[in-house]
Coordinates of C-alpha atoms in Angstrom, one line a residue:
M3 CA -39.8 43.8 3.0
K4 CA -40.3 40.1 2.2
F5 CA -38.1 37.4 3.2
F6 CA -39.0 34.9 0.4
T7 CA -38.5 36.9 -2.7
P8 CA -38.2 35.2 -6.0
K9 CA -34.5 35.9 -6.2
R10 CA -34.1 34.7 -2.6
I11 CA -36.0 31.4 -3.4
V12 CA -33.8 30.8 -6.5
I13 CA -30.6 31.3 -4.2
I14 CA -31.9 28.8 -1.7
I15 CA -33.0 26.2 -4.1
M16 CA -29.6 26.5 -5.8
A17 CA -27.9 26.0 -2.3
I18 CA -29.9 23.2 -1.7
I19 CA -29.1 21.3 -5.0
F20 CA -25.4 22.4 -4.3
I21 CA -25.6 20.8 -0.9
I22 CA -27.1 17.5 -2.4
L23 CA -24.7 17.3 -5.2
K24 CA -21.6 17.6 -2.8
F25 CA -23.1 15.1 -0.5
I26 CA -23.8 12.7 -3.5
Q27 CA -20.2 13.1 -4.9
N28 CA -18.7 12.5 -1.4
A29 CA -20.7 9.6 -1.1
D30 CA -19.7 8.2 -4.3
F31 CA -15.8 8.9 -3.5
N32 CA -16.1 7.1 -0.3
Q33 CA -17.9 4.1 -2.1
I34 CA -14.9 4.2 -4.6
I35 CA -12.4 4.3 -1.8
A36 CA -14.2 1.6 -0.2
N37 CA -14.5 -0.5 -3.2
E38 CA -10.8 -0.1 -3.9
K39 CA -9.6 -1.0 -0.4
N40 CA -12.0 -4.3 -0.8
L41 CA -9.9 -5.0 -4.2
I42 CA -6.4 -5.2 -2.3
L43 CA -8.1 -6.8 0.8
N44 CA -9.7 -9.7 -1.3
T45 CA -6.6 -10.3 -3.4
K46 CA -5.2 -13.5 -2.3
K47 CA -2.5 -13.3 0.4
I48 CA 0.5 -15.9 0.2
P49 CA 1.8 -16.8 3.5
C50 CA 5.6 -16.5 3.7
R51 CA 8.4 -16.7 6.3
V52 CA 11.1 -14.0 6.0
V53 CA 14.6 -15.7 5.6
R54 CA 16.5 -12.6 4.7
V55 CA 16.4 -9.0 4.5
I56 CA 18.3 -7.6 1.6
D57 CA 17.8 -4.0 2.0
G58 CA 14.8 -1.5 3.2
D59 CA 12.6 -2.5 0.4
T60 CA 13.5 -6.0 -0.6
I61 CA 13.4 -9.1 1.3
E62 CA 13.9 -12.7 0.9
V63 CA 11.2 -15.2 1.5
V64 CA 10.2 -18.9 1.4
I65 CA 6.7 -19.4 0.5
L66 CA 4.5 -21.8 2.4
K67 CA 3.1 -24.2 0.3
N68 CA 0.1 -26.9 1.1
K69 CA 1.3 -28.0 4.5
P70 CA 3.1 -25.8 7.6
T71 CA 6.1 -28.0 7.1
E72 CA 6.4 -28.0 3.2
W73 CA 8.2 -24.9 1.9
N74 CA 8.9 -23.6 -1.5
T75 CA 12.0 -22.2 -3.0
K76 CA 13.2 -19.0 -1.9
E77 CA 11.9 -15.9 -3.8
K78 CA 12.9 -12.2 -3.6
I79 CA 10.2 -9.4 -2.8
R80 CA 10.5 -6.1 -3.8
L81 CA 8.3 -4.0 -1.7
I82 CA 5.5 -2.0 -4.2
G83 CA 4.8 1.8 -3.6
V84 CA 7.7 2.2 -1.5
N85 CA 11.5 3.2 -2.0
T86 CA 14.3 3.4 0.4
P87 CA 17.7 4.5 0.1
E88 CA 20.4 2.2 -1.6
L89 CA 22.6 0.5 0.8
N90 CA 26.3 1.9 0.5
K91 CA 25.3 4.3 -2.0
E92 CA 22.8 6.8 0.1
Y93 CA 22.4 8.3 3.5
F94 CA 20.2 6.5 5.8
A95 CA 20.2 3.4 3.6
Q96 CA 21.8 1.4 6.8
E97 CA 18.8 2.8 9.1
A98 CA 16.2 1.8 6.6
F99 CA 17.8 -1.8 6.3
E100 CA 18.0 -2.2 10.2
F101 CA 14.5 -1.4 10.5
T102 CA 13.4 -3.7 8.0
K103 CA 15.5 -6.3 9.6
K104 CA 14.2 -5.7 12.8
E105 CA 10.6 -5.8 12.0
L106 CA 10.5 -8.6 9.4
N107 CA 13.6 -10.9 9.6
D108 CA 12.6 -14.5 10.4
K109 CA 8.9 -13.4 10.9
Y110 CA 5.9 -14.9 9.2
I111 CA 4.3 -12.6 6.9
E112 CA 1.9 -12.5 3.9
I113 CA 2.6 -11.1 0.6
Q114 CA 0.0 -9.6 -1.8
I115 CA 0.3 -9.1 -5.5
D116 CA -1.4 -5.7 -6.7
N117 CA -4.3 -6.5 -9.1
I118 CA -2.4 -4.2 -11.8
S119 CA 1.2 -4.8 -11.5
S120 CA 3.1 -7.2 -13.1
E121 CA 4.2 -9.8 -10.7
R122 CA 7.8 -9.4 -11.0
D123 CA 10.3 -6.4 -11.8
K124 CA 13.0 -6.6 -14.5
Y125 CA 15.1 -8.2 -11.9
G126 CA 13.0 -11.3 -11.3
R127 CA 11.9 -10.0 -7.7
I128 CA 8.1 -10.5 -7.0
I129 CA 6.6 -7.1 -6.4
A130 CA 4.0 -7.3 -3.7
Y131 CA 2.4 -5.7 -0.5
V132 CA 3.8 -7.2 2.6
W133 CA 1.5 -7.6 5.5
I134 CA 2.6 -8.2 9.1
D135 CA -0.2 -9.4 11.1
E136 CA -2.8 -6.9 9.8
F137 CA -0.1 -3.9 9.2
L138 CA 0.9 -3.2 5.7
F139 CA 4.6 -3.0 6.1
N140 CA 5.2 -0.8 2.9
Q141 CA 3.0 1.8 4.8
I142 CA 4.8 1.4 8.1
L143 CA 8.2 2.2 6.1
I144 CA 6.9 5.6 5.1
E145 CA 5.2 6.5 8.1
Q146 CA 8.2 5.9 10.2
G147 CA 10.4 7.9 7.7
Y148 CA 12.5 4.9 6.2
G149 CA 11.4 5.4 2.7
W150 CA 9.0 7.5 0.4
Y151 CA 6.3 6.8 -1.8
Y152 CA 7.8 5.2 -5.3
D153 CA 5.5 4.8 -8.1
D154 CA 8.2 3.6 -10.8
F155 CA 6.3 0.1 -10.8
K156 CA 3.0 0.0 -12.5
F157 CA 0.6 -0.6 -10.0
N158 CA -2.9 0.6 -8.8
T159 CA -2.4 4.0 -7.6
K160 CA -5.8 4.3 -6.3
K161 CA -4.6 1.9 -3.5
M162 CA -1.9 4.4 -2.5
H163 CA -4.6 5.8 0.2
Y164 CA -2.7 2.8 2.2
F165 CA 0.4 5.3 2.2
N166 CA -1.8 8.4 3.4
L167 CA -0.1 10.4 0.9

């Protein structure tokens, strides 16, 4: 009995083609993820100082202008891609609020507008990613169990890999 029969050769060739296609597909997917990550990382980050935490997913900041001592007016920021319980309405809202307050209040942060999202929601709040040092706070809220994935705002859902969903 021969090992390399025509039928086995066809099966081996098909298996090799399948493996090559899978490798190319994974390489393409990894490149897409890398490109998406670069899109958000390359959009402008705006330096701010948190002056008040409104609830678990909303803060108020002053935005740094041209000089370290020159500040703009206050802006409310709604964290994109995450939702926390509503204060005085839902369980664990106070815990989410306290966590956000502990982590962000009176801290210097950077906000980053999504490249697809509209800049503001219907309440006039800026919708943004919030970075504290090199950490995405939106993601931290979910990872720590204080919030959950929220896609009611139009934004680049391909960037949700930051939220480990």
